[in-house]
Amino acid sequence: MRTHRIAGAAVAAALLAGTALAPSALAAPPAATATAQSAVPFTSAGAVRAADGGHTLSWASPAASVAVTAVTSPDATTGVALGTAPGTGSLAVPAGTLPEAGRWYFRLVPDGGTPLVVADRSMGLTSARNFRDIGGYRTTDGHWVRSGLVYRSNKLNSLTDAEQQRLVSQRLTLDVDLRNAQERHDDPDRLPAGVRYQVADVVSLSHGIRFHDSALMTLAEAIAAGLFSGSSDLGQSIGYPFMVNFVGADYAFHDLVTAVATNNSGATVFHCSAGKDRTGWGTAVLLTLLGVPRATVEADFLASNQYTGDPEAVELSWLRAAFAEADQIYGDFDTYVREGLKLDAATVATLRAKLLTG
């Protein structure tokens, strides 16, 4: 694998514009990991919060029955009993059923097997609409990503006192900022006291302007692919492959994954400005490492169109271009993780042990 030093200002500008604006051995946990327990008997499950505060829960499993309890912490085992329903079924929780809380989780307890905790992914923050949980997804081998431990978001410069208190109630202890120096200066995060702040600048030049493969070739191919796909934003079509090709980005995403894996004091949030591009690729890396199917990873990526209120916030071709760049440079995603991000097996195992259940 070649590493090129590029001095051309045009290439650096393209990189900065593209990122600053706006299943294999590593991708699926092996059976021998610490997370391999008896499989959770749920093939699907989820919770959706309505505008009036009510919730609709649904699930599918081979169990005969499922008991549902509302809890205010993903680790709680007791709370408000909501009833029992068939092993594959649904349950409506009308507005007013539950008192006000920072966030409600729902513990699904089958008559045989391990319980599963689900929640609406959105934290409902007006000042950070794209603040949402990356948990609640099922992996290819039947595990589930734990809820309430890792969040993705847009910038956090306008959090109100009430919103900050809501994050405190969810035991948020670490904020990883993927933005560049200018963005951090213009819109500094407003965080609750006690939340540790860490920078993982995706476009930092502190490691030089270096690329794993020909930057000019990547630029040309990205433009061609963007034009062919009908991309609405060629800057983003260029930026996504460069998040894989640019050496500086490797350091940022290495630090992000390591921070998530090793934060043992509470929940972590990571974000950029809009919470959709740098954050989108970071989330895709994390979920793929956990063994979440590519189709689910893509659906989570596209959900930014819903949460931001902009139906054209992201395009699937952008995310696919980043995955394709990883395949082109490294041969597969696992090698990208190992040789590009320099993540060792111990860190990946720690991440899975922490975030997977079932």
Tab-separated table of C-alpha atoms in Angstrom:
chain	number	residue	atom	x	y	z
A	1	MET	CA	0.000	0.000	0.000
A	2	ARG	CA	1.398	3.348	-1.034
A	3	THR	CA	1.312	6.566	0.957
A	4	HIS	CA	1.644	9.710	-1.109
A	5	ARG	CA	2.544	13.202	0.081
A	6	ILE	CA	0.529	15.692	-1.924
A	7	ALA	CA	1.521	19.352	-1.887
A	8	GLY	CA	-1.132	20.531	-4.343
A	9	ALA	CA	-3.347	23.145	-2.756
A	10	ALA	CA	-6.249	22.212	-5.025
A	11	VAL	CA	-6.338	18.674	-3.709
A	12	ALA	CA	-6.181	19.856	-0.090
A	13	ALA	CA	-8.981	22.302	-0.771
A	14	ALA	CA	-11.124	19.576	-2.288
A	15	LEU	CA	-10.522	17.393	0.752
A	16	LEU	CA	-11.392	20.121	3.211
A	17	ALA	CA	-14.485	21.205	1.312
A	18	GLY	CA	-15.733	17.683	0.964
A	19	THR	CA	-15.508	16.828	4.647
A	20	ALA	CA	-15.676	20.064	6.573
A	21	LEU	CA	-18.937	21.187	5.048
A	22	ALA	CA	-21.647	20.236	6.336
A	23	PRO	CA	-19.346	-8.608	6.494
A	24	SER	CA	-16.120	-10.385	7.350
A	25	ALA	CA	-13.950	-11.417	10.279
A	26	LEU	CA	-13.936	-7.980	11.913
A	27	ALA	CA	-17.409	-6.974	10.761
A	28	ALA	CA	-19.185	-9.851	12.524
A	29	PRO	CA	-18.339	-10.926	16.096
A	30	PRO	CA	-16.959	-14.478	16.312
A	31	ALA	CA	-18.829	-16.984	18.455
A	32	ALA	CA	-15.985	-17.151	20.973
A	33	THR	CA	-16.140	-13.478	22.001
A	34	ALA	CA	-17.297	-12.327	25.405
A	35	THR	CA	-20.616	-11.233	23.890
A	36	ALA	CA	-21.549	-14.707	22.652
A	37	GLN	CA	-24.306	-15.789	25.023
A	38	SER	CA	-27.657	-17.432	24.411
A	39	ALA	CA	-29.203	-15.548	21.509
A	40	VAL	CA	-31.879	-12.992	22.286
A	41	PRO	CA	-35.104	-14.498	20.914
A	42	PHE	CA	-36.067	-11.355	19.024
A	43	THR	CA	-35.719	-11.061	15.277
A	44	SER	CA	-36.960	-7.471	15.313
A	45	ALA	CA	-37.949	-4.922	17.930
A	46	GLY	CA	-38.347	-1.185	18.259
A	47	ALA	CA	-40.035	1.753	19.928
A	48	VAL	CA	-41.408	4.882	18.279
A	49	ARG	CA	-42.314	7.992	20.241
A	50	ALA	CA	-45.213	10.088	18.942
A	51	ALA	CA	-45.329	13.865	19.029
A	52	ASP	CA	-47.744	13.757	21.985
A	53	GLY	CA	-45.332	11.682	24.061
A	54	GLY	CA	-46.990	8.316	23.582
A	55	HIS	CA	-45.062	5.279	22.367
A	56	THR	CA	-45.741	2.373	20.057
A	57	LEU	CA	-43.716	-0.774	20.671
A	58	SER	CA	-43.419	-3.732	18.317
A	59	TRP	CA	-41.370	-6.912	18.240
A	60	ALA	CA	-41.084	-10.359	16.705
A	61	SER	CA	-39.790	-13.476	18.460
A	62	PRO	CA	-40.443	-17.199	18.800
A	63	ALA	CA	-41.385	-16.697	22.465
A	64	ALA	CA	-44.928	-17.493	23.589
A	65	SER	CA	-45.271	-14.206	25.451
A	66	VAL	CA	-43.368	-11.020	26.209
A	67	ALA	CA	-43.761	-8.930	29.367
A	68	VAL	CA	-43.126	-5.204	28.913
A	69	THR	CA	-41.802	-2.820	31.556
A	70	ALA	CA	-41.037	0.888	31.135
A	71	VAL	CA	-37.757	1.940	32.781
A	72	THR	CA	-35.806	5.194	32.903
A	73	SER	CA	-32.395	3.535	32.538
A	74	PRO	CA	-31.312	0.847	30.077
A	75	ASP	CA	-29.776	-1.061	32.997
A	76	ALA	CA	-32.868	-0.974	35.221
A	77	THR	CA	-34.775	-4.206	35.819
A	78	THR	CA	-37.810	-2.741	37.576
A	79	GLY	CA	-40.133	0.052	36.536
A	80	VAL	CA	-43.690	0.568	35.334
A	81	ALA	CA	-45.277	-2.721	34.265
A	82	LEU	CA	-47.176	-2.202	31.004
A	83	GLY	CA	-48.534	-5.685	30.426
A	84	THR	CA	-47.898	-8.897	28.547
A	85	ALA	CA	-48.408	-9.550	24.858
A	86	PRO	CA	-47.758	-12.392	22.400
A	87	GLY	CA	-44.210	-13.313	21.425
A	88	THR	CA	-44.712	-11.455	18.165
A	89	GLY	CA	-46.841	-8.426	18.797
A	90	SER	CA	-47.134	-4.751	19.638
A	91	LEU	CA	-48.162	-2.519	22.479
A	92	ALA	CA	-49.409	1.057	22.503
A	93	VAL	CA	-48.415	3.287	25.400
A	94	PRO	CA	-50.754	6.293	25.197
A	95	ALA	CA	-49.590	9.783	26.160
A	96	GLY	CA	-49.994	10.334	29.885
A	97	THR	CA	-49.467	6.696	30.792
A	98	LEU	CA	-45.937	7.418	31.961
A	99	PRO	CA	-44.735	10.438	33.979
A	100	GLU	CA	-42.214	12.868	32.549
A	101	ALA	CA	-38.691	11.470	32.348
A	102	GLY	CA	-35.447	12.252	30.582
A	103	ARG	CA	-36.020	9.213	28.401
A	104	TRP	CA	-38.141	6.096	28.597
A	105	TYR	CA	-36.732	2.676	27.745
A	106	PHE	CA	-38.823	-0.458	27.363
A	107	ARG	CA	-37.651	-3.788	28.718
A	108	LEU	CA	-39.024	-6.714	26.709
A	109	VAL	CA	-38.861	-9.921	28.744
A	110	PRO	CA	-39.685	-13.116	26.823
A	111	ASP	CA	-40.962	-16.204	28.617
A	112	GLY	CA	-37.676	-17.824	27.662
A	113	GLY	CA	-34.365	-16.188	26.773
A	114	THR	CA	-32.649	-12.913	27.442
A	115	PRO	CA	-34.559	-9.608	27.845
A	116	LEU	CA	-34.089	-6.841	25.291
A	117	VAL	CA	-34.239	-3.089	25.977
A	118	VAL	CA	-35.517	-0.761	23.234
A	119	ALA	CA	-36.191	2.974	23.030
A	120	ASP	CA	-37.038	5.624	20.484
A	121	ARG	CA	-33.642	6.636	19.081
A	122	SER	CA	-34.210	10.383	19.133
A	123	MET	CA	-33.440	12.331	22.280
A	124	GLY	CA	-35.927	14.955	21.148
A	125	LEU	CA	-33.527	17.893	21.481
A	126	THR	CA	-34.831	20.937	19.628
A	127	SER	CA	-31.359	22.483	19.390
A	128	ALA	CA	-29.766	19.218	18.193
A	129	ARG	CA	-32.362	17.460	16.067
A	130	ASN	CA	-29.956	14.819	14.802
A	131	PHE	CA	-28.987	13.713	18.332
A	132	ARG	CA	-29.905	10.014	18.362
A	133	ASP	CA	-28.974	6.636	19.750
A	134	ILE	CA	-26.980	4.260	17.547
A	135	GLY	CA	-28.221	1.318	19.642
A	136	GLY	CA	-31.204	-0.934	19.076
A	137	TYR	CA	-29.924	-2.586	15.897
A	138	ARG	CA	-29.706	-6.353	15.386
A	139	THR	CA	-26.450	-7.846	14.123
A	140	THR	CA	-26.025	-10.526	11.494
A	141	ASP	CA	-25.453	-13.174	14.169
A	142	GLY	CA	-28.453	-12.294	16.337
A	143	HIS	CA	-26.899	-9.971	18.898
A	144	TRP	CA	-28.249	-6.482	19.547
A	145	VAL	CA	-26.447	-3.144	19.934
A	146	ARG	CA	-27.164	-1.812	23.415
A	147	SER	CA	-29.253	1.340	23.726
A	148	GLY	CA	-28.291	4.303	25.884
A	149	LEU	CA	-24.523	4.014	25.523
A	150	VAL	CA	-23.526	5.766	22.283
A	151	TYR	CA	-25.166	8.691	20.521
A	152	ARG	CA	-24.509	10.526	17.267
A	153	SER	CA	-25.409	14.186	16.802
A	154	ASN	CA	-25.050	17.472	15.012
A	155	LYS	CA	-23.253	20.389	16.712
A	156	LEU	CA	-23.973	20.981	20.388
A	157	ASN	CA	-23.407	24.720	20.663
A	158	SER	CA	-27.007	25.676	21.507
A	159	LEU	CA	-28.084	23.170	24.140
A	160	THR	CA	-30.517	24.743	26.593
A	161	ASP	CA	-30.233	24.199	30.323
A	162	ALA	CA	-33.146	21.753	30.163
A	163	GLU	CA	-31.547	19.840	27.299
A	164	GLN	CA	-28.267	19.642	29.150
A	165	GLN	CA	-30.089	18.255	32.164
A	166	ARG	CA	-31.703	15.619	29.958
A	167	LEU	CA	-28.242	14.498	28.859
A	168	VAL	CA	-27.094	14.391	32.480
A	169	SER	CA	-30.050	12.110	33.232
A	170	GLN	CA	-28.736	9.738	30.537
A	171	ARG	CA	-25.290	9.615	32.176
A	172	LEU	CA	-23.503	11.340	29.290
A	173	THR	CA	-19.840	11.600	30.243
A	174	LEU	CA	-17.894	11.983	26.976
A	175	ASP	CA	-18.267	14.223	23.904
A	176	VAL	CA	-16.085	13.497	20.849
A	177	ASP	CA	-15.989	16.424	18.403
A	178	LEU	CA	-15.142	15.537	14.780
A	179	ARG	CA	-15.190	19.162	13.555
A	180	ASN	CA	-12.281	21.274	12.322
A	181	ALA	CA	-10.669	24.096	14.285
A	182	GLN	CA	-12.687	26.876	12.641
A	183	GLU	CA	-15.992	25.135	13.340
A	184	ARG	CA	-15.034	24.496	16.941
A	185	HIS	CA	-14.050	28.164	17.357
A	186	ASP	CA	-17.218	29.528	15.755
A	187	ASP	CA	-19.675	27.193	17.504
A	188	PRO	CA	-18.096	25.752	20.659
A	189	ASP	CA	-19.992	22.931	22.331
A	190	ARG	CA	-22.153	23.871	25.304
A	191	LEU	CA	-21.941	20.877	27.604
A	192	PRO	CA	-23.158	19.932	31.063
A	193	ALA	CA	-20.582	20.121	33.821
A	194	GLY	CA	-18.620	16.922	34.155
A	195	VAL	CA	-18.785	15.879	30.502
A	196	ARG	CA	-15.288	15.226	29.163
A	197	TYR	CA	-14.522	16.842	25.800
A	198	GLN	CA	-12.272	15.254	23.169
A	199	VAL	CA	-11.344	16.471	19.690
A	200	ALA	CA	-11.002	13.997	16.805
A	201	ASP	CA	-10.660	16.378	13.862
A	202	VAL	CA	-11.333	14.456	10.643
A	203	VAL	CA	-9.631	17.061	8.422
A	204	SER	CA	-6.745	17.970	10.713
A	205	LEU	CA	-3.448	18.602	8.932
A	206	SER	CA	-1.417	17.906	12.065
A	207	HIS	CA	-0.256	14.637	10.490
A	208	GLY	CA	0.538	16.290	7.175
A	209	ILE	CA	-1.268	16.201	3.846
A	210	ARG	CA	-0.850	12.512	3.118
A	211	PHE	CA	-2.975	9.963	1.316
A	212	HIS	CA	-2.913	6.183	1.047
A	213	ASP	CA	-3.542	6.206	-2.684
A	214	SER	CA	-3.220	8.788	-5.429
A	215	ALA	CA	-5.276	11.768	-4.296
A	216	LEU	CA	-5.603	13.027	-7.860
A	217	MET	CA	-6.968	9.665	-8.957
A	218	THR	CA	-9.392	9.552	-6.026
A	219	LEU	CA	-10.529	13.064	-6.877
A	220	ALA	CA	-11.106	12.216	-10.545
A	221	GLU	CA	-12.907	8.960	-9.752
A	222	ALA	CA	-15.096	10.626	-7.128
A	223	ILE	CA	-16.157	13.370	-9.518
A	224	ALA	CA	-16.933	10.817	-12.231
A	225	ALA	CA	-18.897	8.638	-9.822
A	226	GLY	CA	-20.805	11.640	-8.512
A	227	LEU	CA	-21.769	12.747	-11.983
A	228	PHE	CA	-22.786	9.208	-12.929
A	229	SER	CA	-24.964	8.797	-9.821
A	230	GLY	CA	-26.571	12.208	-10.262
A	231	SER	CA	-25.233	13.441	-6.926
A	232	SER	CA	-26.778	16.695	-5.773
A	233	ASP	CA	-23.493	17.715	-4.109
A	234	LEU	CA	-20.195	16.842	-5.792
A	235	GLY	CA	-18.337	18.182	-2.770
A	236	GLN	CA	-19.804	15.370	-0.686
A	237	SER	CA	-19.220	12.828	-3.449
A	238	ILE	CA	-15.548	13.817	-3.193
A	239	GLY	CA	-15.426	14.123	0.582
A	240	TYR	CA	-16.573	10.633	1.499
A	241	PRO	CA	-13.805	8.711	-0.347
A	242	PHE	CA	-11.258	11.138	1.083
A	243	MET	CA	-12.409	10.273	4.621
A	244	VAL	CA	-10.902	6.859	3.850
A	245	ASN	CA	-7.942	7.953	1.706
A	246	PHE	CA	-6.738	10.877	3.848
A	247	VAL	CA	-4.274	9.788	6.546
A	248	GLY	CA	-5.421	12.500	8.957
A	249	ALA	CA	-8.945	11.050	8.957
A	250	ASP	CA	-7.538	7.670	10.005
A	251	TYR	CA	-6.287	9.189	13.237
A	252	ALA	CA	-9.673	10.798	13.935
A	253	PHE	CA	-11.735	7.664	13.384
A	254	HIS	CA	-9.185	5.567	15.298
A	255	ASP	CA	-9.579	7.937	18.226
A	256	LEU	CA	-13.386	7.879	17.932
A	257	VAL	CA	-13.661	4.089	18.052
A	258	THR	CA	-11.108	3.873	20.865
A	259	ALA	CA	-12.937	6.539	22.873
A	260	VAL	CA	-16.264	4.755	22.526
A	261	ALA	CA	-14.728	1.398	23.454
A	262	THR	CA	-12.894	2.663	26.533
A	263	ASN	CA	-15.368	5.130	28.053
A	264	ASN	CA	-16.456	3.101	31.052
A	265	SER	CA	-17.936	5.957	33.070
A	266	GLY	CA	-21.150	6.504	31.097
A	267	ALA	CA	-22.507	7.304	27.648
A	268	THR	CA	-20.638	8.853	24.710
A	269	VAL	CA	-21.810	11.264	22.026
A	270	PHE	CA	-19.846	12.063	18.876
A	271	HIS	CA	-20.716	14.714	16.343
A	272	CYS	CA	-19.715	17.070	13.542
A	273	SER	CA	-21.682	20.121	12.397
A	274	ALA	CA	-24.791	18.648	10.759
A	275	GLY	CA	-24.289	15.183	12.239
A	276	LYS	CA	-24.608	13.451	8.896
A	277	ASP	CA	-21.305	13.238	6.955
A	278	ARG	CA	-18.254	12.823	9.197
A	279	THR	CA	-20.625	11.543	11.875
A	280	GLY	CA	-22.342	9.389	9.261
A	281	TRP	CA	-19.123	7.628	8.274
A	282	GLY	CA	-18.036	7.284	11.908
A	283	THR	CA	-21.361	5.622	12.720
A	284	ALA	CA	-21.058	3.339	9.696
A	285	VAL	CA	-17.613	2.237	10.900
A	286	LEU	CA	-18.841	1.554	14.434
A	287	LEU	CA	-21.965	-0.353	13.379
A	288	THR	CA	-20.067	-2.413	10.813
A	289	LEU	CA	-17.468	-3.328	13.437
A	290	LEU	CA	-20.323	-4.521	15.635
A	291	GLY	CA	-21.667	-6.779	12.899
A	292	VAL	CA	-24.738	-4.747	11.905
A	293	PRO	CA	-25.813	-5.653	8.323
A	294	ARG	CA	-24.912	-3.193	5.583
A	295	ALA	CA	-28.577	-2.561	4.751
A	296	THR	CA	-29.218	-1.478	8.349
A	297	VAL	CA	-26.094	0.703	8.343
A	298	GLU	CA	-27.356	2.402	5.198
A	299	ALA	CA	-30.823	2.920	6.709
A	300	ASP	CA	-29.302	4.576	9.778
A	301	PHE	CA	-27.248	6.820	7.484
A	302	LEU	CA	-30.300	7.855	5.460
A	303	ALA	CA	-32.256	8.589	8.639
A	304	SER	CA	-30.448	11.953	8.782
A	305	ASN	CA	-32.863	13.048	6.061
A	306	GLN	CA	-35.689	12.523	8.552
A	307	TYR	CA	-34.043	13.876	11.688
A	308	THR	CA	-32.630	17.017	10.074
A	309	GLY	CA	-35.895	17.733	8.276
A	310	ASP	CA	-34.010	17.933	4.969
A	311	PRO	CA	-34.974	15.103	2.579
A	312	GLU	CA	-31.751	15.697	0.640
A	313	ALA	CA	-29.348	15.937	3.589
A	314	VAL	CA	-27.523	12.763	2.570
A	315	GLU	CA	-27.442	10.441	-0.414
A	316	LEU	CA	-26.703	6.744	-0.272
A	317	SER	CA	-24.144	6.994	-3.077
A	318	TRP	CA	-21.930	9.084	-0.774
A	319	LEU	CA	-21.741	6.406	1.925
A	320	ARG	CA	-21.237	3.670	-0.632
A	321	ALA	CA	-18.356	5.644	-2.119
A	322	ALA	CA	-16.556	5.538	1.241
A	323	PHE	CA	-17.025	1.776	1.550
A	324	ALA	CA	-15.867	1.358	-2.055
A	325	GLU	CA	-12.753	3.412	-1.328
A	326	ALA	CA	-11.943	1.154	1.622
A	327	ASP	CA	-12.294	-1.886	-0.639
A	328	GLN	CA	-10.184	-0.296	-3.368
A	329	ILE	CA	-7.303	0.712	-1.123
A	330	TYR	CA	-7.311	-2.170	1.354
A	331	GLY	CA	-9.220	-4.982	-0.314
A	332	ASP	CA	-11.906	-5.199	2.368
A	333	PHE	CA	-13.325	-3.414	5.410
A	334	ASP	CA	-11.396	-5.543	7.916
A	335	THR	CA	-8.059	-4.556	6.443
A	336	TYR	CA	-9.127	-0.890	6.442
A	337	VAL	CA	-9.845	-1.186	10.159
A	338	ARG	CA	-6.588	-2.976	10.889
A	339	GLU	CA	-4.133	-1.177	8.574
A	340	GLY	CA	-5.854	2.154	7.963
A	341	LEU	CA	-7.413	2.931	11.338
A	342	LYS	CA	-4.739	0.922	13.168
A	343	LEU	CA	-7.311	-0.619	15.498
A	344	ASP	CA	-6.060	-3.744	17.201
A	345	ALA	CA	-8.078	-6.857	17.984
A	346	ALA	CA	-8.194	-6.013	21.699
A	347	THR	CA	-9.887	-2.654	21.067
A	348	VAL	CA	-12.430	-4.228	18.724
A	349	ALA	CA	-13.135	-6.974	21.264
A	350	THR	CA	-13.595	-4.352	24.000
A	351	LEU	CA	-16.016	-2.425	21.789
A	352	ARG	CA	-18.102	-5.534	21.118
A	353	ALA	CA	-18.122	-6.714	24.715
A	354	LYS	CA	-19.356	-3.291	25.795
A	355	LEU	CA	-21.980	-2.627	23.129
A	356	LEU	CA	-23.405	-6.032	22.211
A	357	THR	CA	-25.991	-7.980	24.155
A	358	GLY	CA	-27.495	-11.391	23.675
